[in-house]
Amino acid sequence: MGISKTEGFTSEQNEMSSLFKVLGHPARIAIIQYLMSVDACICGDIVEELPLAQPTVSQHLKELKNAGIIQGTIEGKGICYCVNPQKIQLMSQFLEQVIIKKSNQKTCC
Amino acid sequence: MGISKTEGFTSEQNEMSSLFKVLGHPARIAIIQYLMSVDACICGDIVEELPLAQPTVSQHLKELKNAGIIQGTIEGKGICYCVNPQKIQLMSQFLEQVIIKKSNQKTCC
DNA sequence: TTCCCATATTGCAATATTACGATATTCAAA
DNA sequence: TTTGAATATCGTAATATTGCAATATGGGAA
């Protein structure tokens, strides 16, 4: 149906999957990598860095912002973007827990 | 268009985003959590754990398997599933790098 | 004010994803 | 060999996502 069922899942499961979903596109990974590649926040040359048209980049930035993964502050003419590590932390913790639990499991499979 | 452009991105960006995309659904998060909640691999009661029909669960398991996030071995009548930590590790490392780089950045925004 | 630049929004076409009924497959037990 | 339980695949409908041209918006500068 294209619509994900959310009713039967916990809110943690729904929130976690929404976060991962946002990282599930190469352009959004590229945006994060670019934001990390410079030792400051980026004011307005993200569009030039990506192989996508300006409206498409704007859309991806919006999704990252909505998810709380990046934040943007208006800086004169343009907008200054940087990563907000809190949500990244949440995802990282989830994955680390999986790794830890797995390493404590009896071997199988 | 519904189709993600992959040409302009690095293979690392494409591979990383494919991994995250697979975790971008509550059912697949729930499957992983369930696999971790028991101290062994799970042989055939995943369908009962999820609020989805059997073909749908089978489809989600397939995507997790294709991504290498879980592995399943045939065990008599059913199939025994467990998490493969390698790909989880890859995602975790990506996120940790972002956190580390961010903490080393000059404050901005 | 008017112009210009950067970014956002709208609208739409193409494709992807999700869900599930129906059906196929696979294998162990009878 | 047939039966039955577990899982996979097919087919399809509903919805979501992606990408971009066109257009709007929001400031600064002239």
Short mmCIF file of C-alpha atoms (C1' of nucleotides) in Angstrom, two decimals:
data_model
loop_
_atom_site.label_atom_id
_atom_site.label_comp_id
_atom_site.label_asym_id
_atom_site.label_seq_id
_atom_site.Cartn_x
_atom_site.Cartn_y
_atom_site.Cartn_z
CA MET A 1 0.00 0.00 0.00
CA GLY A 2 2.97 2.28 0.37
CA ILE A 3 1.75 3.21 3.81
CA SER A 4 3.65 1.83 6.77
CA LYS A 5 1.51 0.46 9.54
CA THR A 6 2.42 2.26 12.74
CA GLU A 7 -0.40 1.15 15.03
CA GLY A 8 0.99 -2.17 16.07
CA PHE A 9 4.46 -0.86 16.87
CA THR A 10 5.82 0.95 19.89
CA SER A 11 6.47 4.66 19.64
CA GLU A 12 10.15 3.91 20.13
CA GLN A 13 10.09 1.64 17.10
CA ASN A 14 8.28 4.25 15.05
CA GLU A 15 10.57 7.08 16.12
CA MET A 16 13.73 5.10 15.58
CA SER A 17 12.67 3.95 12.13
CA SER A 18 11.78 7.51 11.11
CA LEU A 19 15.27 8.64 12.03
CA PHE A 20 16.92 5.85 10.07
CA LYS A 21 14.62 6.48 7.14
CA VAL A 22 15.90 10.02 6.83
CA LEU A 23 19.45 8.71 6.47
CA GLY A 24 18.22 6.25 3.85
CA HIS A 25 19.06 8.46 0.89
CA PRO A 26 22.52 9.12 -0.56
CA ALA A 27 21.92 12.85 -0.89
CA ARG A 28 21.19 13.14 2.81
CA ILE A 29 24.26 11.10 3.71
CA ALA A 30 26.28 13.37 1.40
CA ILE A 31 24.87 16.47 3.09
CA ILE A 32 25.89 15.20 6.51
CA GLN A 33 29.35 14.25 5.29
CA TYR A 34 29.79 17.67 3.76
CA LEU A 35 28.68 19.38 6.93
CA MET A 36 31.29 17.38 8.80
CA SER A 37 34.04 17.94 6.26
CA VAL A 38 34.41 21.61 7.08
CA ASP A 39 35.41 22.81 10.47
CA ALA A 40 32.45 25.13 10.83
CA CYS A 41 28.85 25.38 9.86
CA ILE A 42 28.13 25.77 6.21
CA CYS A 43 26.52 28.89 4.90
CA GLY A 44 25.03 28.28 1.53
CA ASP A 45 27.04 26.17 -0.83
CA ILE A 46 25.40 22.85 -0.27
CA VAL A 47 23.56 22.96 -3.58
CA GLU A 48 26.82 23.20 -5.51
CA GLU A 49 28.16 20.13 -3.72
CA LEU A 50 25.36 17.81 -4.77
CA PRO A 51 24.42 16.40 -8.18
CA LEU A 52 20.83 17.55 -7.73
CA ALA A 53 18.79 20.61 -8.59
CA GLN A 54 18.23 23.30 -5.99
CA PRO A 55 14.60 22.42 -5.17
CA THR A 56 15.58 18.80 -4.62
CA VAL A 57 18.40 19.74 -2.27
CA SER A 58 16.08 22.07 -0.42
CA GLN A 59 13.65 19.21 0.05
CA HIS A 60 16.33 16.92 1.47
CA LEU A 61 17.51 19.66 3.82
CA LYS A 62 13.94 20.08 5.00
CA GLU A 63 13.63 16.40 5.84
CA LEU A 64 16.89 16.43 7.76
CA LYS A 65 15.70 19.51 9.63
CA ASN A 66 12.28 18.08 10.39
CA ALA A 67 13.91 15.00 11.84
CA GLY A 68 16.13 17.19 14.01
CA ILE A 69 19.28 15.78 12.48
CA ILE A 70 20.51 19.15 11.26
CA GLN A 71 19.62 22.67 12.20
CA GLY A 72 19.75 25.82 10.15
CA THR A 73 19.98 29.40 11.29
CA ILE A 74 19.37 32.39 9.07
CA GLU A 75 22.61 34.20 8.50
CA GLY A 76 22.08 37.40 6.57
CA LYS A 77 21.33 36.43 3.00
CA GLY A 78 21.70 32.67 3.36
CA ILE A 79 21.22 29.94 5.91
CA CYS A 80 23.86 28.37 8.08
CA TYR A 81 23.55 24.61 8.53
CA CYS A 82 25.15 22.25 10.99
CA VAL A 83 24.57 18.81 12.43
CA ASN A 84 22.66 18.37 15.66
CA PRO A 85 24.33 15.39 17.34
CA GLN A 86 21.44 14.46 19.65
CA LYS A 87 19.45 12.42 17.16
CA ILE A 88 22.62 10.90 15.76
CA GLN A 89 23.41 9.84 19.29
CA LEU A 90 20.03 8.13 19.63
CA MET A 91 20.60 6.08 16.51
CA SER A 92 24.13 5.26 17.52
CA GLN A 93 22.98 4.05 20.92
CA PHE A 94 20.39 1.80 19.34
CA LEU A 95 23.00 0.20 17.10
CA GLU A 96 25.54 -0.14 19.91
CA GLN A 97 22.96 -1.94 22.04
CA VAL A 98 22.34 -4.40 19.23
CA ILE A 99 26.06 -5.05 18.92
CA ILE A 100 26.49 -5.52 22.66
CA LYS A 101 23.50 -7.82 23.01
CA LYS A 102 24.65 -9.82 20.03
CA SER A 103 28.13 -10.28 21.45
CA ASN A 104 26.59 -11.61 24.67
CA GLN A 105 24.40 -14.11 22.88
CA LYS A 106 25.20 -17.76 22.70
CA THR A 107 26.58 -18.57 19.31
CA CYS A 108 23.99 -19.87 16.91
CA CYS A 109 23.25 -19.94 13.16
CA MET B 1 10.38 10.55 -9.72
CA GLY B 2 10.58 8.04 -6.91
CA ILE B 3 13.96 6.94 -8.17
CA SER B 4 17.00 7.99 -6.18
CA LYS B 5 19.86 9.33 -8.22
CA THR B 6 22.93 7.27 -7.43
CA GLU B 7 25.30 8.44 -10.19
CA GLY B 8 26.54 11.57 -8.55
CA PHE B 9 27.22 9.99 -5.20
CA THR B 10 30.11 7.91 -3.96
CA SER B 11 29.61 4.19 -3.56
CA GLU B 12 30.15 4.67 0.16
CA GLN B 13 27.27 7.12 0.27
CA ASN B 14 25.05 4.79 -1.71
CA GLU B 15 25.93 1.75 0.38
CA MET B 16 25.53 3.54 3.67
CA SER B 17 22.17 4.99 2.71
CA SER B 18 20.91 1.57 1.57
CA LEU B 19 21.74 0.17 4.98
CA PHE B 20 19.98 2.96 6.83
CA LYS B 21 17.02 2.69 4.50
CA VAL B 22 16.46 -0.90 5.54
CA LEU B 23 16.18 0.18 9.17
CA GLY B 24 13.73 2.87 8.12
CA HIS B 25 10.64 0.82 8.83
CA PRO B 26 9.12 0.04 12.24
CA ALA B 27 8.58 -3.62 11.38
CA ARG B 28 12.24 -4.09 10.63
CA ILE B 29 13.26 -2.33 13.83
CA ALA B 30 10.83 -4.59 15.69
CA ILE B 31 12.31 -7.68 14.08
CA ILE B 32 15.80 -6.71 15.16
CA GLN B 33 14.65 -5.92 18.68
CA TYR B 34 12.90 -9.25 18.89
CA LEU B 35 15.95 -11.09 17.65
CA MET B 36 17.95 -9.39 20.39
CA SER B 37 15.37 -9.98 23.11
CA VAL B 38 15.97 -13.68 23.21
CA ASP B 39 19.29 -15.20 24.09
CA ALA B 40 19.46 -17.33 20.98
CA CYS B 41 18.50 -17.27 17.39
CA ILE B 42 14.83 -17.37 16.66
CA CYS B 43 13.33 -20.29 14.87
CA GLY B 44 10.01 -19.38 13.44
CA ASP B 45 7.78 -17.26 15.60
CA ILE B 46 8.55 -13.88 14.17
CA VAL B 47 5.26 -13.65 12.34
CA GLU B 48 3.31 -13.98 15.59
CA GLU B 49 5.30 -11.12 17.11
CA LEU B 50 4.38 -8.55 14.48
CA PRO B 51 1.07 -6.88 13.63
CA LEU B 52 1.45 -7.81 9.99
CA ALA B 53 0.41 -10.67 7.76
CA GLN B 54 2.82 -13.48 7.02
CA PRO B 55 3.70 -12.41 3.45
CA THR B 56 4.49 -8.92 4.66
CA VAL B 57 6.77 -10.17 7.41
CA SER B 58 8.46 -12.47 4.93
CA GLN B 59 9.12 -9.48 2.69
CA HIS B 60 10.68 -7.48 5.51
CA LEU B 61 12.85 -10.42 6.51
CA LYS B 62 13.99 -10.68 2.92
CA GLU B 63 15.07 -7.05 2.84
CA LEU B 64 16.98 -7.43 6.08
CA LYS B 65 18.65 -10.54 4.69
CA ASN B 66 19.50 -8.91 1.35
CA ALA B 67 21.15 -6.05 3.21
CA GLY B 68 23.16 -8.53 5.24
CA ILE B 69 21.73 -7.24 8.50
CA ILE B 70 20.30 -10.59 9.50
CA GLN B 71 21.03 -14.09 8.37
CA GLY B 72 18.78 -17.10 8.27
CA THR B 73 19.69 -20.74 8.23
CA ILE B 74 17.28 -23.50 7.43
CA GLU B 75 16.61 -25.50 10.55
CA GLY B 76 14.45 -28.51 9.81
CA LYS B 77 10.95 -27.29 9.17
CA GLY B 78 11.54 -23.61 9.81
CA ILE B 79 14.26 -21.01 9.49
CA CYS B 80 16.54 -19.77 12.22
CA TYR B 81 17.23 -16.05 12.16
CA CYS B 82 19.84 -13.96 13.90
CA VAL B 83 21.49 -10.58 13.55
CA ASN B 84 24.74 -10.24 11.66
CA PRO B 85 26.61 -7.51 13.52
CA GLN B 86 28.97 -6.54 10.69
CA LYS B 87 26.61 -4.21 8.87
CA ILE B 88 25.30 -2.82 12.15
CA GLN B 89 28.93 -2.07 12.99
CA LEU B 90 29.35 -0.15 9.73
CA MET B 91 26.37 2.07 10.44
CA SER B 92 27.44 2.57 14.01
CA GLN B 93 30.92 3.62 12.93
CA PHE B 94 29.49 6.15 10.51
CA LEU B 95 27.38 7.71 13.23
CA GLU B 96 30.20 7.69 15.76
CA GLN B 97 32.43 9.51 13.29
CA VAL B 98 29.81 12.20 12.85
CA ILE B 99 29.54 12.63 16.61
CA ILE B 100 33.31 12.80 17.04
CA LYS B 101 33.81 15.27 14.22
CA LYS B 102 30.98 17.38 15.50
CA SER B 103 32.43 17.53 19.00
CA ASN B 104 35.73 18.71 17.53
CA GLN B 105 34.12 21.48 15.53
CA LYS B 106 34.21 25.08 16.59
CA THR B 107 30.89 26.04 18.01
CA CYS B 108 28.59 27.62 15.51
CA CYS B 109 24.87 28.01 14.82
"C1'" DT C 1 11.90 51.46 -3.67
"C1'" DT C 2 13.82 48.21 -6.97
"C1'" DC C 3 16.85 44.68 -8.16
"C1'" DC C 4 19.22 40.59 -7.15
"C1'" DC C 5 20.52 36.57 -4.76
"C1'" DA C 6 19.52 32.54 -1.90
"C1'" DT C 7 16.25 29.46 -0.39
"C1'" DA C 8 11.46 27.62 -0.08
"C1'" DT C 9 7.15 26.03 -2.01
"C1'" DT C 10 4.06 24.20 -5.51
"C1'" DG C 11 2.63 20.97 -8.87
"C1'" DC C 12 3.31 17.10 -11.29
"C1'" DA C 13 5.31 12.86 -13.50
"C1'" DA C 14 7.92 8.71 -12.73
"C1'" DT C 15 9.14 5.23 -9.77
"C1'" DA C 16 9.38 2.85 -5.16
"C1'" DT C 17 7.42 0.95 -1.10
"C1'" DT C 18 4.07 -1.34 1.62
"C1'" DA C 19 0.53 -4.62 2.55
"C1'" DC C 20 -1.91 -8.70 1.79
"C1'" DG C 21 -4.77 -12.47 -0.58
"C1'" DA C 22 -3.80 -16.26 -3.31
"C1'" DT C 23 -0.69 -19.51 -4.40
"C1'" DA C 24 3.69 -21.98 -4.65
"C1'" DT C 25 7.44 -24.23 -2.44
"C1'" DT C 26 9.90 -26.93 0.85
"C1'" DC C 27 10.64 -30.39 3.97
"C1'" DA C 28 9.53 -33.51 7.93
"C1'" DA C 29 6.42 -36.71 9.67
"C1'" DA C 30 2.90 -40.03 9.10
"C1'" DT D 1 3.90 -40.98 -1.15
"C1'" DT D 2 0.70 -38.07 0.82
"C1'" DT D 3 -0.23 -34.64 4.33
"C1'" DG D 4 0.54 -30.63 6.85
"C1'" DA D 5 3.19 -26.79 8.75
"C1'" DA D 6 6.35 -23.00 7.72
"C1'" DT D 7 8.02 -19.82 4.62
"C1'" DA D 8 8.47 -17.65 -0.03
"C1'" DT D 9 6.70 -15.66 -4.24
"C1'" DC D 10 3.29 -13.47 -7.27
"C1'" DG D 11 0.06 -10.08 -8.42
"C1'" DT D 12 -1.99 -6.00 -7.44
"C1'" DA D 13 -3.93 -1.86 -5.11
"C1'" DA D 14 -2.89 2.09 -2.30
"C1'" DT D 15 0.27 5.34 -0.90
"C1'" DA D 16 5.04 7.44 -0.50
"C1'" DT D 17 9.20 9.20 -2.35
"C1'" DT D 18 12.08 11.49 -5.57
"C1'" DG D 19 13.28 14.98 -8.85
"C1'" DC D 20 12.73 19.15 -11.16
"C1'" DA D 21 10.63 23.21 -13.70
"C1'" DA D 22 8.18 27.04 -12.48
"C1'" DT D 23 7.28 30.18 -9.18
"C1'" DA D 24 7.18 32.41 -4.70
"C1'" DT D 25 9.43 34.50 -0.79
"C1'" DG D 26 12.67 37.00 2.02
"C1'" DG D 27 16.37 39.80 2.83
"C1'" DG D 28 20.43 42.83 1.59
"C1'" DA D 29 22.36 46.18 -1.60
"C1'" DA D 30 22.07 49.68 -4.98
#
